[in-house]
Tab-separated table of C-alpha atoms in Angstrom:
chain	number	residue	atom	x	y	z
A	1	UNK	CA	-5.724	-23.967	99.648
A	2	UNK	CA	-2.579	-22.031	98.702
A	3	UNK	CA	0.706	-23.765	97.819
A	4	UNK	CA	3.767	-22.740	99.800
A	5	UNK	CA	6.204	-20.504	97.926
A	6	UNK	CA	8.988	-22.985	98.547
A	7	UNK	CA	6.892	-25.691	96.743
A	8	UNK	CA	6.523	-23.362	93.781
A	9	UNK	CA	10.263	-22.841	93.642
A	10	UNK	CA	10.832	-26.557	93.805
A	11	UNK	CA	8.467	-27.182	90.894
A	12	UNK	CA	9.798	-24.294	88.748
A	13	UNK	CA	12.402	-26.337	86.780
A	14	UNK	CA	9.718	-28.897	85.894
A	15	UNK	CA	7.328	-26.185	84.740
A	16	UNK	CA	9.994	-24.502	82.583
A	17	UNK	CA	10.895	-27.812	80.955
A	18	UNK	CA	7.230	-28.460	80.143
A	19	UNK	CA	6.862	-24.998	78.582
A	20	UNK	CA	9.941	-25.527	76.386
A	21	UNK	CA	8.566	-28.887	75.171
A	22	UNK	CA	5.240	-27.249	74.259
A	23	UNK	CA	7.034	-24.471	72.305
A	24	UNK	CA	9.031	-27.065	70.319
A	25	UNK	CA	5.855	-28.971	69.458
A	26	UNK	CA	4.104	-25.787	68.329
A	27	UNK	CA	7.065	-24.789	66.140
A	28	UNK	CA	7.212	-28.252	64.539
A	29	UNK	CA	3.469	-28.250	63.837
A	30	UNK	CA	3.658	-24.809	62.200
A	31	UNK	CA	6.479	-25.978	59.951
A	32	UNK	CA	4.486	-29.023	58.848
A	33	UNK	CA	1.459	-26.857	58.068
A	34	UNK	CA	3.536	-24.466	55.975
A	35	UNK	CA	5.094	-27.334	54.034
A	36	UNK	CA	1.666	-28.792	53.314
A	37	UNK	CA	0.461	-25.411	51.961
A	38	UNK	CA	3.363	-24.945	49.573
A	39	UNK	CA	5.116	-22.442	51.783
A	40	UNK	CA	8.171	-24.614	52.398
A	41	UNK	CA	11.581	-24.333	50.878
A	42	UNK	CA	13.203	-26.118	47.987
A	43	UNK	CA	13.441	-29.851	47.435
A	44	UNK	CA	16.749	-29.709	49.373
A	45	UNK	CA	14.802	-29.184	52.625
A	46	UNK	CA	15.741	-25.558	53.237
A	47	UNK	CA	13.253	-23.202	54.804
A	48	UNK	CA	13.744	-20.217	52.449
A	49	UNK	CA	10.590	-19.129	50.600
A	50	UNK	CA	10.366	-19.938	46.868
A	51	UNK	CA	11.355	-16.775	44.908
A	52	UNK	CA	8.635	-15.105	42.852
A	53	UNK	CA	8.918	-15.830	39.098
A	54	UNK	CA	10.483	-13.103	36.945
A	55	UNK	CA	7.959	-11.092	34.918
A	56	UNK	CA	7.607	-12.120	31.251
A	57	UNK	CA	9.345	-9.753	28.823
A	58	UNK	CA	7.079	-7.299	26.991
A	59	UNK	CA	6.144	-8.494	23.482
A	60	UNK	CA	7.998	-6.903	20.579
A	61	UNK	CA	6.001	-4.251	18.701
A	62	UNK	CA	4.327	-5.413	15.513
A	63	UNK	CA	6.264	-4.529	12.358
A	64	UNK	CA	5.078	-1.585	10.336
A	65	UNK	CA	2.536	-2.598	7.707
A	66	UNK	CA	3.683	-2.970	4.112
A	67	UNK	CA	1.635	-3.047	0.922
A	68	UNK	CA	-0.415	-6.241	0.803
A	69	UNK	CA	0.618	-6.956	-2.779
A	70	UNK	CA	4.035	-6.299	-4.270
A	71	UNK	CA	4.226	-8.962	-6.946
A	72	UNK	CA	5.863	-7.824	-10.151
A	73	UNK	CA	3.272	-5.993	-12.242
A	74	UNK	CA	2.758	-7.664	-15.640
A	75	UNK	CA	4.779	-6.371	-18.552
A	76	UNK	CA	2.438	-5.005	-21.224
A	77	UNK	CA	2.688	-3.413	-24.628
A	78	UNK	CA	3.281	0.324	-24.823
A	79	UNK	CA	0.880	0.330	-27.750
A	80	UNK	CA	1.180	2.399	-30.900
A	81	UNK	CA	1.098	5.813	-29.170
A	82	UNK	CA	3.823	5.847	-26.485
A	83	UNK	CA	5.501	9.146	-27.335
A	84	UNK	CA	8.679	7.907	-25.643
A	85	UNK	CA	11.063	8.096	-28.593
A	86	UNK	CA	10.384	4.549	-29.772
A	87	UNK	CA	8.375	5.433	-32.902
A	88	UNK	CA	7.354	8.244	-35.211
A	89	UNK	CA	4.317	10.489	-35.598
A	90	UNK	CA	3.922	12.738	-38.638
A	91	UNK	CA	7.250	11.626	-40.001
A	92	UNK	CA	9.218	12.616	-36.895
A	93	UNK	CA	10.297	10.765	-33.774
A	94	UNK	CA	7.629	11.334	-31.120
A	95	UNK	CA	9.255	11.849	-27.731
A	96	UNK	CA	7.285	13.729	-25.105
A	97	UNK	CA	10.021	12.880	-22.597
A	98	UNK	CA	12.253	15.453	-24.293
A	99	UNK	CA	9.719	18.279	-23.827
A	100	UNK	CA	10.440	21.106	-21.410
A	101	UNK	CA	8.013	20.862	-18.507
A	102	UNK	CA	7.137	17.178	-18.947
A	103	UNK	CA	7.872	16.567	-15.237
A	104	UNK	CA	4.589	17.809	-13.774
A	105	UNK	CA	1.621	16.672	-11.739
A	106	UNK	CA	-1.206	18.320	-13.679
A	107	UNK	CA	-1.112	16.725	-17.108
A	108	UNK	CA	-4.397	18.031	-18.508
A	109	UNK	CA	-2.928	20.849	-20.599
A	110	UNK	CA	-0.338	20.732	-23.379
A	111	UNK	CA	3.114	22.244	-22.835
A	112	UNK	CA	6.175	23.443	-24.761
A	113	UNK	CA	4.339	25.845	-27.058
A	114	UNK	CA	1.086	23.859	-27.349
A	115	UNK	CA	-1.924	24.964	-25.324
A	116	UNK	CA	-4.706	22.414	-25.737
A	117	UNK	CA	-6.706	21.364	-22.666
A	118	UNK	CA	-8.077	17.853	-22.210
A	119	UNK	CA	-11.641	18.182	-20.918
A	120	UNK	CA	-13.205	15.461	-18.796
A	121	UNK	CA	-14.003	14.172	-15.327
A	122	UNK	CA	-11.094	15.061	-12.971
A	123	UNK	CA	-9.083	12.107	-11.693
A	124	UNK	CA	-6.171	12.068	-9.264
A	125	UNK	CA	-4.090	8.939	-9.770
A	126	UNK	CA	-1.649	7.878	-7.032
A	127	UNK	CA	0.851	5.078	-7.617
A	128	UNK	CA	3.032	3.502	-4.940
A	129	UNK	CA	6.198	1.915	-6.272
A	130	UNK	CA	7.504	-1.040	-4.258
A	131	UNK	CA	10.369	-3.480	-4.696
A	132	UNK	CA	8.897	-6.813	-5.802
A	133	UNK	CA	12.277	-8.442	-5.171
A	134	UNK	CA	12.925	-6.815	-1.808
A	135	UNK	CA	10.050	-7.371	0.628
A	136	UNK	CA	7.777	-4.627	-0.695
A	137	UNK	CA	10.227	-1.882	0.261
A	138	UNK	CA	9.199	1.549	-1.031
A	139	UNK	CA	11.157	2.741	-4.056
A	140	UNK	CA	12.105	6.393	-3.647
A	141	UNK	CA	13.295	8.693	-6.446
A	142	UNK	CA	12.017	6.436	-9.232
A	143	UNK	CA	10.218	8.069	-12.154
A	144	UNK	CA	6.993	7.136	-13.924
A	145	UNK	CA	5.953	8.327	-17.378
A	146	UNK	CA	2.142	8.150	-17.696
A	147	UNK	CA	0.049	8.631	-20.837
A	148	UNK	CA	-3.507	7.873	-21.928
A	149	UNK	CA	-6.260	8.897	-24.337
A	150	UNK	CA	-8.647	11.810	-23.857
A	151	UNK	CA	-12.388	11.466	-23.313
A	152	UNK	CA	-12.924	11.167	-27.071
A	153	UNK	CA	-10.466	8.255	-27.213
A	154	UNK	CA	-7.690	10.233	-28.941
A	155	UNK	CA	-3.962	10.194	-28.137
A	156	UNK	CA	-2.142	13.521	-28.302
A	157	UNK	CA	0.768	13.683	-30.789
A	158	UNK	CA	-0.768	10.867	-32.879
A	159	UNK	CA	-4.561	11.032	-33.368
A	160	UNK	CA	-6.269	13.148	-35.989
A	161	UNK	CA	-7.169	16.555	-34.600
A	162	UNK	CA	-4.655	16.468	-31.729
A	163	UNK	CA	-1.320	15.784	-33.444
A	164	UNK	CA	-0.105	19.201	-32.357
A	165	UNK	CA	-1.014	18.592	-28.708
A	166	UNK	CA	0.895	16.745	-25.981
A	167	UNK	CA	-1.603	16.757	-23.133
A	168	UNK	CA	-2.239	13.681	-20.943
A	169	UNK	CA	1.472	12.887	-20.875
A	170	UNK	CA	3.635	13.550	-17.807
A	171	UNK	CA	6.466	12.327	-15.605
A	172	UNK	CA	6.447	12.225	-11.813
A	173	UNK	CA	9.089	11.143	-9.265
A	174	UNK	CA	8.371	8.994	-6.206
A	175	UNK	CA	8.923	10.283	-2.676
A	176	UNK	CA	10.457	8.437	0.272
A	177	UNK	CA	7.175	6.527	0.673
A	178	UNK	CA	7.336	5.341	-2.940
A	179	UNK	CA	4.293	7.435	-3.873
A	180	UNK	CA	3.700	9.791	-6.775
A	181	UNK	CA	0.522	11.295	-8.186
A	182	UNK	CA	-0.930	12.806	-11.331
A	183	UNK	CA	-3.879	15.127	-11.829
A	184	UNK	CA	-5.603	14.092	-15.032
A	185	UNK	CA	-9.023	13.116	-16.418
A	186	UNK	CA	-10.819	9.795	-16.518
A	187	UNK	CA	-9.854	8.207	-19.839
A	188	UNK	CA	-12.344	7.509	-22.584
A	189	UNK	CA	-13.076	4.093	-24.042
A	190	UNK	CA	-12.183	3.653	-27.689
A	191	UNK	CA	-13.373	0.746	-29.792
A	192	UNK	CA	-11.724	-2.592	-29.043
A	193	UNK	CA	-10.106	-1.794	-25.656
A	194	UNK	CA	-11.215	-1.554	-22.050
A	195	UNK	CA	-10.519	1.873	-20.482
A	196	UNK	CA	-6.863	2.007	-19.465
A	197	UNK	CA	-3.720	4.053	-18.914
A	198	UNK	CA	-0.144	3.290	-19.974
A	199	UNK	CA	2.987	3.855	-17.924
A	200	UNK	CA	6.730	3.219	-17.940
A	201	UNK	CA	8.993	3.050	-14.885
A	202	UNK	CA	12.538	4.444	-14.750
A	203	UNK	CA	15.097	4.240	-11.937
A	204	UNK	CA	15.424	8.041	-11.833
A	205	UNK	CA	14.114	11.189	-13.466
A	206	UNK	CA	17.497	11.590	-15.168
A	207	UNK	CA	16.855	8.329	-17.016
A	208	UNK	CA	13.276	9.220	-17.954
A	209	UNK	CA	14.314	10.693	-21.286
A	210	UNK	CA	13.886	7.723	-23.622
A	211	UNK	CA	12.169	4.357	-23.794
A	212	UNK	CA	15.647	2.777	-23.900
A	213	UNK	CA	16.071	3.374	-20.151
A	214	UNK	CA	12.739	2.014	-18.913
A	215	UNK	CA	12.710	-0.985	-16.558
A	216	UNK	CA	8.994	-1.807	-16.767
A	217	UNK	CA	6.020	-1.059	-19.015
A	218	UNK	CA	2.472	-1.816	-17.950
A	219	UNK	CA	-1.148	-0.660	-18.024
A	220	UNK	CA	-3.785	0.335	-15.452
A	221	UNK	CA	-7.377	-0.941	-15.561
A	222	UNK	CA	-10.463	0.590	-13.921
A	223	UNK	CA	-13.517	-0.964	-12.228
A	224	UNK	CA	-16.426	-1.500	-14.585
A	225	UNK	CA	-18.992	0.094	-12.280
A	226	UNK	CA	-17.004	3.342	-12.183
A	227	UNK	CA	-16.640	3.333	-15.968
A	228	UNK	CA	-20.365	2.749	-16.402
A	229	UNK	CA	-21.292	5.584	-14.047
A	230	UNK	CA	-18.977	8.092	-15.735
A	231	UNK	CA	-19.780	7.147	-19.317
A	232	UNK	CA	-23.533	7.177	-18.676
A	233	UNK	CA	-23.635	10.498	-16.829
A	234	UNK	CA	-20.677	12.737	-17.678
A	235	UNK	CA	-20.623	15.126	-20.626
A	236	UNK	CA	-18.336	14.328	-23.535
A	237	UNK	CA	-18.166	10.554	-23.064
A	238	UNK	CA	-20.964	9.576	-25.473
A	239	UNK	CA	-18.713	7.542	-27.769
A	240	UNK	CA	-17.167	5.843	-24.749
A	241	UNK	CA	-20.579	4.663	-23.618
A	242	UNK	CA	-21.160	2.906	-26.942
A	243	UNK	CA	-17.666	1.409	-27.142
A	244	UNK	CA	-17.711	0.247	-23.516
A	245	UNK	CA	-20.927	-1.705	-24.105
A	246	UNK	CA	-19.084	-3.815	-26.708
A	247	UNK	CA	-16.017	-4.778	-24.691
A	248	UNK	CA	-15.158	-6.628	-21.460
A	249	UNK	CA	-12.073	-7.730	-19.560
A	250	UNK	CA	-12.593	-11.229	-20.945
A	251	UNK	CA	-12.382	-10.006	-24.550
A	252	UNK	CA	-9.758	-7.299	-24.075
A	253	UNK	CA	-6.465	-8.249	-25.744
A	254	UNK	CA	-4.390	-6.996	-22.791
A	255	UNK	CA	-6.463	-7.661	-19.678
A	256	UNK	CA	-8.029	-10.991	-20.675
A	257	UNK	CA	-5.380	-12.868	-18.677
A	258	UNK	CA	-6.398	-11.083	-15.464
A	259	UNK	CA	-6.268	-7.680	-13.796
A	260	UNK	CA	-5.418	-8.618	-10.199
A	261	UNK	CA	-2.240	-6.519	-10.124
A	262	UNK	CA	-3.423	-3.803	-12.506
A	263	UNK	CA	-6.930	-2.884	-11.353
A	264	UNK	CA	-6.921	0.499	-9.606
A	265	UNK	CA	-9.021	1.188	-6.516
A	266	UNK	CA	-11.278	4.134	-7.314
A	267	UNK	CA	-13.453	6.390	-5.182
A	268	UNK	CA	-15.219	9.712	-5.637
A	269	UNK	CA	-18.109	11.087	-7.666
A	270	UNK	CA	-18.918	13.240	-10.669
A	271	UNK	CA	-19.318	16.385	-8.580
A	272	UNK	CA	-15.988	16.278	-6.772
A	273	UNK	CA	-13.937	14.138	-9.125
A	274	UNK	CA	-12.382	10.717	-8.589
A	275	UNK	CA	-9.292	9.334	-6.858
A	276	UNK	CA	-7.532	6.165	-8.002
A	277	UNK	CA	-4.692	4.262	-6.322
A	278	UNK	CA	-2.540	1.306	-7.278
A	279	UNK	CA	0.493	-0.438	-5.779
A	280	UNK	CA	3.036	-1.127	-8.526
A	281	UNK	CA	5.591	-3.859	-7.931
A	282	UNK	CA	8.780	-3.479	-9.946
A	283	UNK	CA	12.270	-4.886	-9.704
A	284	UNK	CA	14.473	-2.797	-7.440
């Protein structure tokens, strides 16, 4: 049975009012659901959505690595054969630092009118100078005077047979990275001492002219397994083999108190030569 159009018109206000009430109820229910799911506003009752958190700042880059050890290297004796102007040889002051050409990397041959060549197993020694009082900062433009015995255990300028030679003595200057290197030979082992090298540090090459200007004197030690391999297998080190068998770090009069800061890291072989490195901490 169909309702009369006039009845529909009469009921229209009631129907519209019912529809509006239903819309309000639906809107209220939706708001309650959003609040229960965390989609509501702030504690103040607002309806604005919670802003997304700001992204975390990117972490700062790690600092550049520095040498793991920059403690002040121990002060050691220069020994009886420094050739730095502090003593005499043959009745005259022995000062290799005054020789023309002493600033050089390859120190195997004599200079300034002498021509002797120190034979032996090739060794490239690289030192890195760092400021022990300044956070291991590299020390640029510093100078190092290095000297050591030949494979027979003799010191040029002093020992019998080589007093007229000045090989195995040289000065090098550090670069911006604090590094400097020498091309030399692996030292021999003479009776009563572990194999070693001597060196003095100066604040500049201009000051590397006399022992009076040095700021540090120390010595470099070498791993026993490397010494054993060289002395047992390389030509010319026969006396070193015998002397090395009678000495140790514990009985050495310089290294017996420890070699932590003076023991070089060494790699290589008899065929291609050896490479040694050491970080040297000095006062800036």
